[in-house]
PDB file of N, CA and C in Angstrom:
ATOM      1  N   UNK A  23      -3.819  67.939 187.329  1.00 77.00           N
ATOM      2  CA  UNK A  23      -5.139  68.546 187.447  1.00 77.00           C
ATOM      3  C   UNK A  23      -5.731  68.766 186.056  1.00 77.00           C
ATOM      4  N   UNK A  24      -6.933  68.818 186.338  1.00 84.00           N
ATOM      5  CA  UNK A  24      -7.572  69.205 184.618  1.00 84.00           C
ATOM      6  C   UNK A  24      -6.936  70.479 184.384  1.00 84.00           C
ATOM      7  N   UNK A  25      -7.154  71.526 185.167  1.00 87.00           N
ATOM      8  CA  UNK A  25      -6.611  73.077 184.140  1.00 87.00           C
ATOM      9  C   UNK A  25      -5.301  72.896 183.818  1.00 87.00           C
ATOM     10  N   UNK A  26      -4.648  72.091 184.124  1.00 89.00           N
ATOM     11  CA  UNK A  26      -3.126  71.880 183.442  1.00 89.00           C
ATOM     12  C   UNK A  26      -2.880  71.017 182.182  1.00 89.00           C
ATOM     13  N   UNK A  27      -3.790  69.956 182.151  1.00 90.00           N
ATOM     14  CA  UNK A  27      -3.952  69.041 181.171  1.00 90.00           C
ATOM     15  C   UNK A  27      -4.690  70.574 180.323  1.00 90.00           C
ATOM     16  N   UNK A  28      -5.756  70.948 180.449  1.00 91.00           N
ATOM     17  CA  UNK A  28      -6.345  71.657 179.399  1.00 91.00           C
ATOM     18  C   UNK A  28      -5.457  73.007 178.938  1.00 91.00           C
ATOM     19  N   UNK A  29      -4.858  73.291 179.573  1.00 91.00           N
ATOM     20  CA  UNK A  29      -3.604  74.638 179.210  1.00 91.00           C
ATOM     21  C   UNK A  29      -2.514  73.478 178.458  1.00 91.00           C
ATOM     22  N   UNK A  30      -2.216  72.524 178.640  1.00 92.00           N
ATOM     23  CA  UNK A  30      -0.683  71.926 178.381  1.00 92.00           C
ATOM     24  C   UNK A  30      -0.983  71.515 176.831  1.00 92.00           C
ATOM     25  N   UNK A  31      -2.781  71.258 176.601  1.00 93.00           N
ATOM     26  CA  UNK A  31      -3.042  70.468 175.142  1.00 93.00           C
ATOM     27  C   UNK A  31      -3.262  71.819 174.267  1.00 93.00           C
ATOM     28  N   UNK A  32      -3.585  73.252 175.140  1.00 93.00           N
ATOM     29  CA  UNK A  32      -3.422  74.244 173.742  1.00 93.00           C
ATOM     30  C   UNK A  32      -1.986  75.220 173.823  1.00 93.00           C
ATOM     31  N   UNK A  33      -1.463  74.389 174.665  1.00 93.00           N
ATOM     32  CA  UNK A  33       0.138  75.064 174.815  1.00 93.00           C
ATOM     33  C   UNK A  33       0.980  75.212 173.477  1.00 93.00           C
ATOM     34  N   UNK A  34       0.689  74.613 172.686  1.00 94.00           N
ATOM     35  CA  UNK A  34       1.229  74.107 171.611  1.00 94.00           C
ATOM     36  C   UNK A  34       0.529  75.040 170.202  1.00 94.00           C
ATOM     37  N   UNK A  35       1.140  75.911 169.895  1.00 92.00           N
ATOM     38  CA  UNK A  35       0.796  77.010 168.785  1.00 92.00           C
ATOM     39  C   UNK A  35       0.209  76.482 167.487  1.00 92.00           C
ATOM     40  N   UNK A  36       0.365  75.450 167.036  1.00 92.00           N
ATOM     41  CA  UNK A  36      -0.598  74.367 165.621  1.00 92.00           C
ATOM     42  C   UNK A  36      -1.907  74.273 166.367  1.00 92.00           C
ATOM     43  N   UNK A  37      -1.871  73.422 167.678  1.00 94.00           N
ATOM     44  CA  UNK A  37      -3.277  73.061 168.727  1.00 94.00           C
ATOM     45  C   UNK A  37      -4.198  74.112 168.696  1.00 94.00           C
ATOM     46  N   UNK A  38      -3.331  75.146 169.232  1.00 92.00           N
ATOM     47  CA  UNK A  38      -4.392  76.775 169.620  1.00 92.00           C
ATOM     48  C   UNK A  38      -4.490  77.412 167.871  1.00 92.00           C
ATOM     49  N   UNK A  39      -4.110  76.870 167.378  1.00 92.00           N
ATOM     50  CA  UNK A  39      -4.765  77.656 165.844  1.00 92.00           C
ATOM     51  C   UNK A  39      -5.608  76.504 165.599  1.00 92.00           C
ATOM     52  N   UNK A  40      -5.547  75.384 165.125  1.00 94.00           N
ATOM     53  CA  UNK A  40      -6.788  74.567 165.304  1.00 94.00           C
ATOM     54  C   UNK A  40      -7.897  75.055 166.539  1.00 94.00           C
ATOM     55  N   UNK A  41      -7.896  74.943 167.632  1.00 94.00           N
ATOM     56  CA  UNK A  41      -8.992  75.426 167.993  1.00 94.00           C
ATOM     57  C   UNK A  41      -9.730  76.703 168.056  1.00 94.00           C
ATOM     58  N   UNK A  42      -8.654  77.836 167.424  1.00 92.00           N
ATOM     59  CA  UNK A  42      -9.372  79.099 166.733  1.00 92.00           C
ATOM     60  C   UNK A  42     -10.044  78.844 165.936  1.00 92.00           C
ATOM     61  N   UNK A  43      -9.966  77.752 164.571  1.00 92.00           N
ATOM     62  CA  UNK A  43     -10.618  77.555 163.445  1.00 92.00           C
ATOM     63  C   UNK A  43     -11.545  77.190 163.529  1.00 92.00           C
ATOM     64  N   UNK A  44     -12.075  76.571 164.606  1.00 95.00           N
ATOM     65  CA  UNK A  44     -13.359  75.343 165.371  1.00 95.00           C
ATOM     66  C   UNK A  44     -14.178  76.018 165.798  1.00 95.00           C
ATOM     67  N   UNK A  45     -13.993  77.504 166.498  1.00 94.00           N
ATOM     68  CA  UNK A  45     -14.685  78.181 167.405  1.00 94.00           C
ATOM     69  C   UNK A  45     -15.845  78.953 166.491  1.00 94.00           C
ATOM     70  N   UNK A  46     -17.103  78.018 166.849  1.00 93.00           N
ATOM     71  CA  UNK A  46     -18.221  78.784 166.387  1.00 93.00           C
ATOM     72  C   UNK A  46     -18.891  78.053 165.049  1.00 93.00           C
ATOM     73  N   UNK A  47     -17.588  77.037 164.641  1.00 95.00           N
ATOM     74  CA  UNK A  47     -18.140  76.066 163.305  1.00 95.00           C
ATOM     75  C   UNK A  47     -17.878  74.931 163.053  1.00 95.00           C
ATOM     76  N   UNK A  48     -17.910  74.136 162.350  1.00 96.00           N
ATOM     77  CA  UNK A  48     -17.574  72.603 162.301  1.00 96.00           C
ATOM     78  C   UNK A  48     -17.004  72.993 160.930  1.00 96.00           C
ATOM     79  N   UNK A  49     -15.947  72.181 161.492  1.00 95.00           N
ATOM     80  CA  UNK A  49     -14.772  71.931 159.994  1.00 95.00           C
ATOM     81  C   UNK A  49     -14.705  70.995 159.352  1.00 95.00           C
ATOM     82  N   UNK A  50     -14.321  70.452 158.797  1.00 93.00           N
ATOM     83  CA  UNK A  50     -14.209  69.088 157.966  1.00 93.00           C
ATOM     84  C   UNK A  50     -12.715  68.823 158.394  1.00 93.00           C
ATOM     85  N   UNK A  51     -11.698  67.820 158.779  1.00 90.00           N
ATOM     86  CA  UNK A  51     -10.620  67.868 158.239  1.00 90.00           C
ATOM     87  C   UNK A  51      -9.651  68.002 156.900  1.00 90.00           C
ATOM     88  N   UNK A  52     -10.484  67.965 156.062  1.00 86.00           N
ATOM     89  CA  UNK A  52      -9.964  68.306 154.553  1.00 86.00           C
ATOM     90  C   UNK A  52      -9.724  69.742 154.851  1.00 86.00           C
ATOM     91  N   UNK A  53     -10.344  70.673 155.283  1.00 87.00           N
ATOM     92  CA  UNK A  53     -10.511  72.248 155.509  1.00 87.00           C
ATOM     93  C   UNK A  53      -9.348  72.318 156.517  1.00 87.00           C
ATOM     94  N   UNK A  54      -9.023  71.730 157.609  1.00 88.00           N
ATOM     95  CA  UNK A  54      -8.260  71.693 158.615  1.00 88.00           C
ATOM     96  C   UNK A  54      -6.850  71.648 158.017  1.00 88.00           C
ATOM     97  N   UNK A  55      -6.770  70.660 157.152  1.00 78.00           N
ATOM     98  CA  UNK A  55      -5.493  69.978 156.606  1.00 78.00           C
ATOM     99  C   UNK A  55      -4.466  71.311 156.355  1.00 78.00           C
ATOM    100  N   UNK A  56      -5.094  72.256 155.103  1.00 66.00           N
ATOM    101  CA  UNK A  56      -3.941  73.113 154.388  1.00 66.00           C
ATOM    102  C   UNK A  56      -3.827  74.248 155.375  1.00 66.00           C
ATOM    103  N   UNK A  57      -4.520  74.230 156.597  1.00 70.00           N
ATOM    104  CA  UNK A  57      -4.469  75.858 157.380  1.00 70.00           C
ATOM    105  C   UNK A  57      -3.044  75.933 158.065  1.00 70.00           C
ATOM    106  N   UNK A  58      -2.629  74.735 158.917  1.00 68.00           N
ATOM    107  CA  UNK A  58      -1.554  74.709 159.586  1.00 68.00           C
ATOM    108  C   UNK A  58      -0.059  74.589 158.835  1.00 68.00           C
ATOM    109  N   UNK A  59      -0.553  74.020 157.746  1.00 81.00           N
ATOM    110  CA  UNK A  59       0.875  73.439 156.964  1.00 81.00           C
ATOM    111  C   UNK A  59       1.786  72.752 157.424  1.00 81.00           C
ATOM    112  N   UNK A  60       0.787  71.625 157.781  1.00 88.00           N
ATOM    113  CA  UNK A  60       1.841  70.454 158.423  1.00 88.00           C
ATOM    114  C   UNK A  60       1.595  68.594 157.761  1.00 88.00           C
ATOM    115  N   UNK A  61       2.664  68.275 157.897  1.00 90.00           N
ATOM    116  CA  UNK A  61       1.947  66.955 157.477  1.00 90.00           C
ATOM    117  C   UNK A  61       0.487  66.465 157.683  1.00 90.00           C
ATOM    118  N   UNK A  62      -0.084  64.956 157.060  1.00 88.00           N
ATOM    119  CA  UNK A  62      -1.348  64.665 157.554  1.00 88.00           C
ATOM    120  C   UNK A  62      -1.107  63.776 158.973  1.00 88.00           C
ATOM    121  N   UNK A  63      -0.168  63.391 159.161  1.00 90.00           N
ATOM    122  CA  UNK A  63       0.475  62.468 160.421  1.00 90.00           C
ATOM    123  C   UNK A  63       0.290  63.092 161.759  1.00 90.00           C
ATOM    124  N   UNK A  64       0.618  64.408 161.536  1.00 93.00           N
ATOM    125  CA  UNK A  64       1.354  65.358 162.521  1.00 93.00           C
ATOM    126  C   UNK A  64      -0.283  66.048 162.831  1.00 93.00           C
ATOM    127  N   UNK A  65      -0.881  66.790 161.816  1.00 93.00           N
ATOM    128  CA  UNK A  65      -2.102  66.945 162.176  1.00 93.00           C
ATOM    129  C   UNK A  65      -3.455  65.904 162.871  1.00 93.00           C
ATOM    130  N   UNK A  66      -3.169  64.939 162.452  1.00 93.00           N
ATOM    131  CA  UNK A  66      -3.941  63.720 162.870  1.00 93.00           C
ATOM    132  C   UNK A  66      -3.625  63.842 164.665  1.00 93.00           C
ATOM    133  N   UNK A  67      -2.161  63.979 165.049  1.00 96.00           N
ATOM    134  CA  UNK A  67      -1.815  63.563 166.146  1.00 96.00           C
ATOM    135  C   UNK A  67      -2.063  65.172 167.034  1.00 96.00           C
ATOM    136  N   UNK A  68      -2.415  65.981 166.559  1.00 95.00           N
ATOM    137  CA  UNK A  68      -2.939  67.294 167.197  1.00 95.00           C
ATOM    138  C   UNK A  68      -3.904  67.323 167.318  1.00 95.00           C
ATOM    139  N   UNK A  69      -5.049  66.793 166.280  1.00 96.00           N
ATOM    140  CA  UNK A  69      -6.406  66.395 166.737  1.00 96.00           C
ATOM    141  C   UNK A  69      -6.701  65.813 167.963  1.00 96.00           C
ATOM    142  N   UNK A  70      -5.780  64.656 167.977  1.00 96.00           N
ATOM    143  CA  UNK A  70      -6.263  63.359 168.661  1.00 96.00           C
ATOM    144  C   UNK A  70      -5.835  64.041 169.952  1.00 96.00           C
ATOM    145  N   UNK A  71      -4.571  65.095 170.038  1.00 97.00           N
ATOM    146  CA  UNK A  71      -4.190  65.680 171.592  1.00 97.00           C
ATOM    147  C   UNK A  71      -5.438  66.512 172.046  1.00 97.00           C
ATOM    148  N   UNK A  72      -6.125  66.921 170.879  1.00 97.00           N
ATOM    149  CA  UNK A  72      -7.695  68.160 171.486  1.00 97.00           C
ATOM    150  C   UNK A  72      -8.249  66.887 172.009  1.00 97.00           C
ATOM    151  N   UNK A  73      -8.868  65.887 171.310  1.00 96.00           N
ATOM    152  CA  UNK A  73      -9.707  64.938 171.791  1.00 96.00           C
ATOM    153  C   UNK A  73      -9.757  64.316 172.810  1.00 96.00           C
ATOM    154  N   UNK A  74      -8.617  63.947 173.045  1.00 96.00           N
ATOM    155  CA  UNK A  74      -8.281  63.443 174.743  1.00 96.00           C
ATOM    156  C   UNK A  74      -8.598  64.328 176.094  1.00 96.00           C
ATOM    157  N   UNK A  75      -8.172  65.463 175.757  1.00 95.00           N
ATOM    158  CA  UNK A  75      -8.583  66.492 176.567  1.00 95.00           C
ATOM    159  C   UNK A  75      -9.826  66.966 176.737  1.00 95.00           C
ATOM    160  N   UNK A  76     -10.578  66.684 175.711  1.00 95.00           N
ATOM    161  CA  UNK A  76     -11.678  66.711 175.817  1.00 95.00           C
ATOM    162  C   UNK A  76     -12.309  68.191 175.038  1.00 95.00           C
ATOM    163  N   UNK A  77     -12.033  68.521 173.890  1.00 96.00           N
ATOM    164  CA  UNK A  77     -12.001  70.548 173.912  1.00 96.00           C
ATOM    165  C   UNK A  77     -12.810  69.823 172.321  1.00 96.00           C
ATOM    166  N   UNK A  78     -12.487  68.967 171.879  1.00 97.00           N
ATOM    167  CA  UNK A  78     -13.150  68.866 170.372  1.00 97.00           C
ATOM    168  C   UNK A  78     -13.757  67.762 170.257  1.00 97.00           C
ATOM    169  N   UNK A  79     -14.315  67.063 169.215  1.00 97.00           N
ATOM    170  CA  UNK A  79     -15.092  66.189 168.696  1.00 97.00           C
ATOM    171  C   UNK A  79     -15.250  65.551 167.512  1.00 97.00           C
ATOM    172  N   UNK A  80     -14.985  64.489 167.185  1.00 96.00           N
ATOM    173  CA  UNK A  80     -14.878  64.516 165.355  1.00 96.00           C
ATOM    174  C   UNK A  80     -16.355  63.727 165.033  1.00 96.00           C
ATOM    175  N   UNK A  81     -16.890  63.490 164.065  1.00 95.00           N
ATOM    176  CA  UNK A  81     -17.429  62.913 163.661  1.00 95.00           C
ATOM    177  C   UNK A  81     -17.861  62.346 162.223  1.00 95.00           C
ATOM    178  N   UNK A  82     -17.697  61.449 161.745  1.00 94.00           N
ATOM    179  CA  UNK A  82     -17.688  60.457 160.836  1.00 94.00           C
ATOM    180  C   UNK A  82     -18.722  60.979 159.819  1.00 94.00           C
ATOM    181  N   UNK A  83     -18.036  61.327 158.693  1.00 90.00           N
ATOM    182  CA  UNK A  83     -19.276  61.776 157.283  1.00 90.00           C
ATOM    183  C   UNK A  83     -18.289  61.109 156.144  1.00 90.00           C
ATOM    184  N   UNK A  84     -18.722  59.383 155.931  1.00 92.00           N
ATOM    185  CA  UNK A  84     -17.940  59.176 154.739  1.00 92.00           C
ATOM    186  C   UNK A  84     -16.714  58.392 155.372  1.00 92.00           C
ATOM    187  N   UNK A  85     -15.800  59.207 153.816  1.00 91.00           N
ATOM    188  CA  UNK A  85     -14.316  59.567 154.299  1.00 91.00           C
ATOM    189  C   UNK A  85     -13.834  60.082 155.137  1.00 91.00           C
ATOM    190  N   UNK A  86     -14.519  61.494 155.748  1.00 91.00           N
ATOM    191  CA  UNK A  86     -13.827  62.200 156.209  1.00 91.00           C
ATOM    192  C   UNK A  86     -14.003  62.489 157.739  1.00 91.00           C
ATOM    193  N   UNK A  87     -13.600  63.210 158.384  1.00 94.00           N
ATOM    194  CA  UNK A  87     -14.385  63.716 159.620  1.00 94.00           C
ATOM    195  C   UNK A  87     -14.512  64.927 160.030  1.00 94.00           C
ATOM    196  N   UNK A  88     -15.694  65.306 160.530  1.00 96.00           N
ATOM    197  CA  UNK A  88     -16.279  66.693 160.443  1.00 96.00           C
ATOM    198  C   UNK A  88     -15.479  67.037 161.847  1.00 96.00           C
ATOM    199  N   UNK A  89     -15.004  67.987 162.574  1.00 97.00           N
ATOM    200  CA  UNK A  89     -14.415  68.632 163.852  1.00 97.00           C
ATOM    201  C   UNK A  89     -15.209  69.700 164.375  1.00 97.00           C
ATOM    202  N   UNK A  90     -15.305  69.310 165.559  1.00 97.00           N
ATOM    203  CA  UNK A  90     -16.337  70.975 165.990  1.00 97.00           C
ATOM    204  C   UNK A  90     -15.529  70.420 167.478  1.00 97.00           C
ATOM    205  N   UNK A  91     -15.682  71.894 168.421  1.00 97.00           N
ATOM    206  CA  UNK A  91     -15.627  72.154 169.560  1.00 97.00           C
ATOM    207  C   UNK A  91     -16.800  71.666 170.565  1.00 97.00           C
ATOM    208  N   UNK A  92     -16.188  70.731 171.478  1.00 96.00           N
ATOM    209  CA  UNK A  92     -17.108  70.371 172.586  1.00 96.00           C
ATOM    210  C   UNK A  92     -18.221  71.310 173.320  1.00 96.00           C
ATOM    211  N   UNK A  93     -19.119  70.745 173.750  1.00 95.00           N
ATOM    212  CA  UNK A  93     -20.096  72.295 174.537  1.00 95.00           C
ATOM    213  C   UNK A  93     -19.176  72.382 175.915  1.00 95.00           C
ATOM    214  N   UNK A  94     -18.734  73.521 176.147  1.00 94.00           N
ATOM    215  CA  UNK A  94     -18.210  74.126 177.267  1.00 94.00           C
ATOM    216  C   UNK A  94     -17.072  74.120 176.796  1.00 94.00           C
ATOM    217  N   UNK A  95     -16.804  73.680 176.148  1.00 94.00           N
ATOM    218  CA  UNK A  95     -14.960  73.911 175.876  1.00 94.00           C
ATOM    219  C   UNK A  95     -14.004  75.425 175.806  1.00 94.00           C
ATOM    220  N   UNK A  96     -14.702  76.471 175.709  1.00 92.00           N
ATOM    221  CA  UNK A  96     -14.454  77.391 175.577  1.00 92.00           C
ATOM    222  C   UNK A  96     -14.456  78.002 177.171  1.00 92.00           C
ATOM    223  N   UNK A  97     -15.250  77.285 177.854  1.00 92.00           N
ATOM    224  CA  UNK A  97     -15.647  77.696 179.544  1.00 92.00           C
ATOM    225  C   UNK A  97     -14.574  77.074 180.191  1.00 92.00           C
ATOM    226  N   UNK A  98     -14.171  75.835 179.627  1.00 92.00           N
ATOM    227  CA  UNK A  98     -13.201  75.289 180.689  1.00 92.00           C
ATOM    228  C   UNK A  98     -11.835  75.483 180.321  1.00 92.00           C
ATOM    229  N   UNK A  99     -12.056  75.783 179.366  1.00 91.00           N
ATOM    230  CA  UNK A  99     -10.226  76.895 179.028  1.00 91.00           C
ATOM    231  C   UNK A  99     -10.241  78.028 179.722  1.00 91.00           C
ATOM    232  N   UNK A 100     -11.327  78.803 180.068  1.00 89.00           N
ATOM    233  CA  UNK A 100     -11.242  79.792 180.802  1.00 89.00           C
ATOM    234  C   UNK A 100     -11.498  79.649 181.845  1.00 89.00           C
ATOM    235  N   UNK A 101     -11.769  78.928 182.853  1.00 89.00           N
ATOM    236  CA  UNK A 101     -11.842  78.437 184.244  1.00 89.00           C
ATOM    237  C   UNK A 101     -10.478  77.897 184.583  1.00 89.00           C
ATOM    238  N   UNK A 102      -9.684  77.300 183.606  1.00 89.00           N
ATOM    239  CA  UNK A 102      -8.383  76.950 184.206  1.00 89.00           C
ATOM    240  C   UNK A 102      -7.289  77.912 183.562  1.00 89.00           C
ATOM    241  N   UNK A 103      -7.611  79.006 183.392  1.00 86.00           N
ATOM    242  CA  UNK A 103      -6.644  80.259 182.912  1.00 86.00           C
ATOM    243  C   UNK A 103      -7.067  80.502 184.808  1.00 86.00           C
ATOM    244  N   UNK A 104      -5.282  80.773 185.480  1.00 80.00           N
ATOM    245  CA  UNK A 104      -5.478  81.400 186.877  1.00 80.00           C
ATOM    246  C   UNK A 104      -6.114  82.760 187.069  1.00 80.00           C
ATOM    247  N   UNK A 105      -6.641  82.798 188.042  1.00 76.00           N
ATOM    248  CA  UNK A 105      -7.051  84.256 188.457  1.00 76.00           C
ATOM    249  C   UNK A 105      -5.837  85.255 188.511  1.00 76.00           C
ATOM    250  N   UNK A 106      -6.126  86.837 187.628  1.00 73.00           N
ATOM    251  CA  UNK A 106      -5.187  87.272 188.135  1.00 73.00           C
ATOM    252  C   UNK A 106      -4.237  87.744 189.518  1.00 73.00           C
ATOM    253  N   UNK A 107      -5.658  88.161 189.786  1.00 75.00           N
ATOM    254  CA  UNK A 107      -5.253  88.845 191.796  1.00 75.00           C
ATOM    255  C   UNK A 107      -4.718  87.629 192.373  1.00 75.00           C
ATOM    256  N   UNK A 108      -4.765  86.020 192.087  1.00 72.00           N
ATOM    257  CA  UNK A 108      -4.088  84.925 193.222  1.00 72.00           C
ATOM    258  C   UNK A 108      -2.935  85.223 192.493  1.00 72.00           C
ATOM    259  N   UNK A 109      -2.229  85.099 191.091  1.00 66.00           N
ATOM    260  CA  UNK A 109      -1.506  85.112 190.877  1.00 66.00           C
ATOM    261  C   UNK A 109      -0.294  86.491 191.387  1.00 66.00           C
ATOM    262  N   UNK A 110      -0.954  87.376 191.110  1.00 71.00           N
ATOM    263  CA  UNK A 110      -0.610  88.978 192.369  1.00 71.00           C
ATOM    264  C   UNK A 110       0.160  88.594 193.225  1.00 71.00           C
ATOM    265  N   UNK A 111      -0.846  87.829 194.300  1.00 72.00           N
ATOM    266  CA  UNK A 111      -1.143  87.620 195.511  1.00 72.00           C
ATOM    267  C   UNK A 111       0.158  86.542 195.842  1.00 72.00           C
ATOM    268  N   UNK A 112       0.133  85.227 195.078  1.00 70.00           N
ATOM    269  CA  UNK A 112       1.245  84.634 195.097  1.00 70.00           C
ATOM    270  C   UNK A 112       2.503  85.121 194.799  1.00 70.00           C
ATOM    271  N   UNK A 113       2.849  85.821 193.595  1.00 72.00           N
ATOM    272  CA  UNK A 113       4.272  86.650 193.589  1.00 72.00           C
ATOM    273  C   UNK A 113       4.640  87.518 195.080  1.00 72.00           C
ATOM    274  N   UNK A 114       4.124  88.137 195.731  1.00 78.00           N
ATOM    275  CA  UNK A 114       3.837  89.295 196.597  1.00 78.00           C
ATOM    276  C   UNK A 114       4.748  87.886 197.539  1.00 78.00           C
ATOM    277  N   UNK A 115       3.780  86.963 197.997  1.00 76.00           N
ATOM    278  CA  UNK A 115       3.896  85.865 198.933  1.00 76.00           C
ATOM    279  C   UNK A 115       5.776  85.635 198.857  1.00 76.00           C
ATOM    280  N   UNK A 116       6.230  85.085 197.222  1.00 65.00           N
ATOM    281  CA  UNK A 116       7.621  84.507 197.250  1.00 65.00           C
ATOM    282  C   UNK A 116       8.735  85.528 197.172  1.00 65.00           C
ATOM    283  N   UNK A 117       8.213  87.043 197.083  1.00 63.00           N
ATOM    284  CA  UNK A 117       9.023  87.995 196.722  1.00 63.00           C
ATOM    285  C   UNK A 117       9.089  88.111 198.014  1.00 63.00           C
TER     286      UNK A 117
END
């Protein structure tokens, strides 16, 4: 399902700090690079996991590429975070 694909691509603690950094601005990847402290390989391939999913965007200036957050991306991370009361509701059910 999408809310699983979109929970499973910021499951990953480097992913969800990249898309804290995004929220509200466009980054450059040069800016991106030294925040996580990870290779350029490894970051490249965390990008490219937001992108697929659909939560970010890069775009071409030059060398480099600018990163910003998709429109709604912030809505559809929170549409596929479960409701609490089903979740309630389901424990109650298997208990």
């Amino acid at each position: 399902s999408e809310a699983a694909a979109l929970l499973s691509a910021v499951a990953d603690p480097i992913r969800l700090q990249l898309l804290n950094l995004l929220v509200g601005r466009t980054r450059c990847v040069c800016d991106l690079q030294p925040e996580p402290a990870i290779p350029g390989n490894l970051l490249s391939y965390h990008l490219k996991v937001l992108r697929e999913a659909g939560l970010i965007e890069g775009t071409k200036r030059g060398r480099w590429i600018d990163y910003t957050l998709t429109e709604g991306a912030l809505e559809r991370l929170h549409a596929a975070l479960p409701d609490p009361a089903s979740v309630a509701r389901q424990l109650a059910i298997v208990r």
